[in-house]
Amino acid sequence: PSISLETVIQANPAIMLAGVTMGEGLDAPLRFARNEPRLRDVAARQNNRVYAVDSDTAGRAGPRIVDVIEEFATIIHPELFK
């Protein structure tokens, strides 16, 4: 599912996860989240909490989904994984 940029700005997320894959230009969602001027006041950008996640792994159901959940947990609550 997709949501509008305006919805993201209004929600003011504390963390943003951007799906990336291997290959040239496939990090565009991450670059957008980190550089889009309209997102400059969003808490995630203000606090440097914009992260890349492997969209190949995160976007597929299967046994590796456990790895993705652990990665998300580490991003969201790094203090629990020290």
PDB file of C-alpha atoms in Angstrom:
ATOM      1  CA  PRO A   1       0.000   0.000   0.000  1.00  0.00           C
ATOM      2  CA  SER A   2       1.043   3.567  -0.595  1.00  0.00           C
ATOM      3  CA  ILE A   3       0.390   6.676   1.442  1.00  0.00           C
ATOM      4  CA  SER A   4       0.731  10.274   0.396  1.00  0.00           C
ATOM      5  CA  LEU A   5       3.642  12.476   1.350  1.00  0.00           C
ATOM      6  CA  GLU A   6       1.178  14.787   3.077  1.00  0.00           C
ATOM      7  CA  THR A   7       0.000  11.892   5.256  1.00  0.00           C
ATOM      8  CA  VAL A   8       3.583  11.136   6.275  1.00  0.00           C
ATOM      9  CA  ILE A   9       4.237  14.785   7.104  1.00  0.00           C
ATOM     10  CA  GLN A  10       1.039  15.003   9.154  1.00  0.00           C
ATOM     11  CA  ALA A  11       1.833  11.765  11.009  1.00  0.00           C
ATOM     12  CA  ASN A  12       5.315  13.111  11.853  1.00  0.00           C
ATOM     13  CA  PRO A  13       6.882   9.671  12.375  1.00  0.00           C
ATOM     14  CA  ALA A  14       9.699   9.265  14.879  1.00  0.00           C
ATOM     15  CA  ILE A  15      11.309   6.630  12.627  1.00  0.00           C
ATOM     16  CA  MET A  16      11.167   6.063   8.877  1.00  0.00           C
ATOM     17  CA  LEU A  17      12.121   2.797   7.181  1.00  0.00           C
ATOM     18  CA  ALA A  18      12.913   2.877   3.480  1.00  0.00           C
ATOM     19  CA  GLY A  19      13.086  -0.271   1.411  1.00  0.00           C
ATOM     20  CA  VAL A  20      16.204  -0.692  -0.692  1.00  0.00           C
ATOM     21  CA  THR A  21      17.478  -3.444  -2.949  1.00  0.00           C
ATOM     22  CA  MET A  22      20.728  -4.108  -4.756  1.00  0.00           C
ATOM     23  CA  GLY A  23      21.503  -2.291  -7.968  1.00  0.00           C
ATOM     24  CA  GLU A  24      21.929   1.190  -9.289  1.00  0.00           C
ATOM     25  CA  GLY A  25      19.173   3.584  -8.289  1.00  0.00           C
ATOM     26  CA  LEU A  26      17.378   1.066  -6.120  1.00  0.00           C
ATOM     27  CA  ASP A  27      18.124   3.102  -3.018  1.00  0.00           C
ATOM     28  CA  ALA A  28      15.842   5.868  -4.304  1.00  0.00           C
ATOM     29  CA  PRO A  29      13.311   5.483  -1.448  1.00  0.00           C
ATOM     30  CA  LEU A  30      16.068   5.978   1.111  1.00  0.00           C
ATOM     31  CA  ARG A  31      17.551   8.959  -0.713  1.00  0.00           C
ATOM     32  CA  PHE A  32      14.062  10.455  -0.991  1.00  0.00           C
ATOM     33  CA  ALA A  33      13.337  10.020   2.720  1.00  0.00           C
ATOM     34  CA  ARG A  34      16.690  11.545   3.652  1.00  0.00           C
ATOM     35  CA  ASN A  35      16.692  14.420   1.146  1.00  0.00           C
ATOM     36  CA  GLU A  36      13.120  15.439   0.293  1.00  0.00           C
ATOM     37  CA  PRO A  37      12.812  19.080   1.418  1.00  0.00           C
ATOM     38  CA  ARG A  38       9.164  18.685   2.428  1.00  0.00           C
ATOM     39  CA  LEU A  39      10.205  16.080   5.016  1.00  0.00           C
ATOM     40  CA  ARG A  40      12.777  18.345   6.690  1.00  0.00           C
ATOM     41  CA  ASP A  41      10.591  18.987   9.757  1.00  0.00           C
ATOM     42  CA  VAL A  42       9.544  15.371  10.306  1.00  0.00           C
ATOM     43  CA  ALA A  43      10.865  13.996  13.608  1.00  0.00           C
ATOM     44  CA  ALA A  44      12.630  11.046  11.949  1.00  0.00           C
ATOM     45  CA  ARG A  45      14.693  13.422   9.817  1.00  0.00           C
ATOM     46  CA  GLN A  46      15.310  15.867  12.644  1.00  0.00           C
ATOM     47  CA  ASN A  47      16.639  13.044  14.833  1.00  0.00           C
ATOM     48  CA  ASN A  48      18.537  11.174  12.098  1.00  0.00           C
ATOM     49  CA  ARG A  49      16.260   8.118  12.378  1.00  0.00           C
ATOM     50  CA  VAL A  50      15.764   7.267   8.705  1.00  0.00           C
ATOM     51  CA  TYR A  51      16.922   3.720   8.028  1.00  0.00           C
ATOM     52  CA  ALA A  52      17.398   1.427   5.049  1.00  0.00           C
ATOM     53  CA  VAL A  53      15.841  -2.028   5.148  1.00  0.00           C
ATOM     54  CA  ASP A  54      16.299  -4.792   2.609  1.00  0.00           C
ATOM     55  CA  SER A  55      13.008  -4.768   0.733  1.00  0.00           C
ATOM     56  CA  ASP A  56      13.701  -8.183  -0.797  1.00  0.00           C
ATOM     57  CA  THR A  57      13.691  -9.740   2.646  1.00  0.00           C
ATOM     58  CA  ALA A  58      11.072  -7.506   4.231  1.00  0.00           C
ATOM     59  CA  GLY A  59       8.665  -7.824   1.336  1.00  0.00           C
ATOM     60  CA  ARG A  60       8.479 -11.598   1.167  1.00  0.00           C
ATOM     61  CA  ALA A  61       6.778 -14.006   3.505  1.00  0.00           C
ATOM     62  CA  GLY A  62       9.053 -16.830   4.543  1.00  0.00           C
ATOM     63  CA  PRO A  63      11.429 -18.006   7.232  1.00  0.00           C
ATOM     64  CA  ARG A  64      13.692 -14.950   6.858  1.00  0.00           C
ATOM     65  CA  ILE A  65      10.873 -12.701   8.058  1.00  0.00           C
ATOM     66  CA  VAL A  66      12.123 -13.403  11.582  1.00  0.00           C
ATOM     67  CA  ASP A  67      15.417 -11.714  10.630  1.00  0.00           C
ATOM     68  CA  VAL A  68      13.496  -8.680   9.394  1.00  0.00           C
ATOM     69  CA  ILE A  69      11.466  -8.451  12.595  1.00  0.00           C
ATOM     70  CA  GLU A  70      14.679  -8.565  14.606  1.00  0.00           C
ATOM     71  CA  GLU A  71      16.192  -5.867  12.377  1.00  0.00           C
ATOM     72  CA  PHE A  72      13.111  -3.661  12.885  1.00  0.00           C
ATOM     73  CA  ALA A  73      13.264  -4.201  16.649  1.00  0.00           C
ATOM     74  CA  THR A  74      16.952  -3.253  16.694  1.00  0.00           C
ATOM     75  CA  ILE A  75      16.195  -0.071  14.748  1.00  0.00           C
ATOM     76  CA  ILE A  76      13.221   0.903  16.896  1.00  0.00           C
ATOM     77  CA  HIS A  77      14.736  -0.026  20.292  1.00  0.00           C
ATOM     78  CA  PRO A  78      18.534  -0.172  19.919  1.00  0.00           C
ATOM     79  CA  GLU A  79      18.970   0.066  23.690  1.00  0.00           C
ATOM     80  CA  LEU A  80      17.517  -3.443  24.062  1.00  0.00           C
ATOM     81  CA  PHE A  81      20.152  -4.994  21.789  1.00  0.00           C
ATOM     82  CA  LYS A  82      23.384  -3.733  23.342  1.00  0.00           C
TER      83      LYS A  82
END
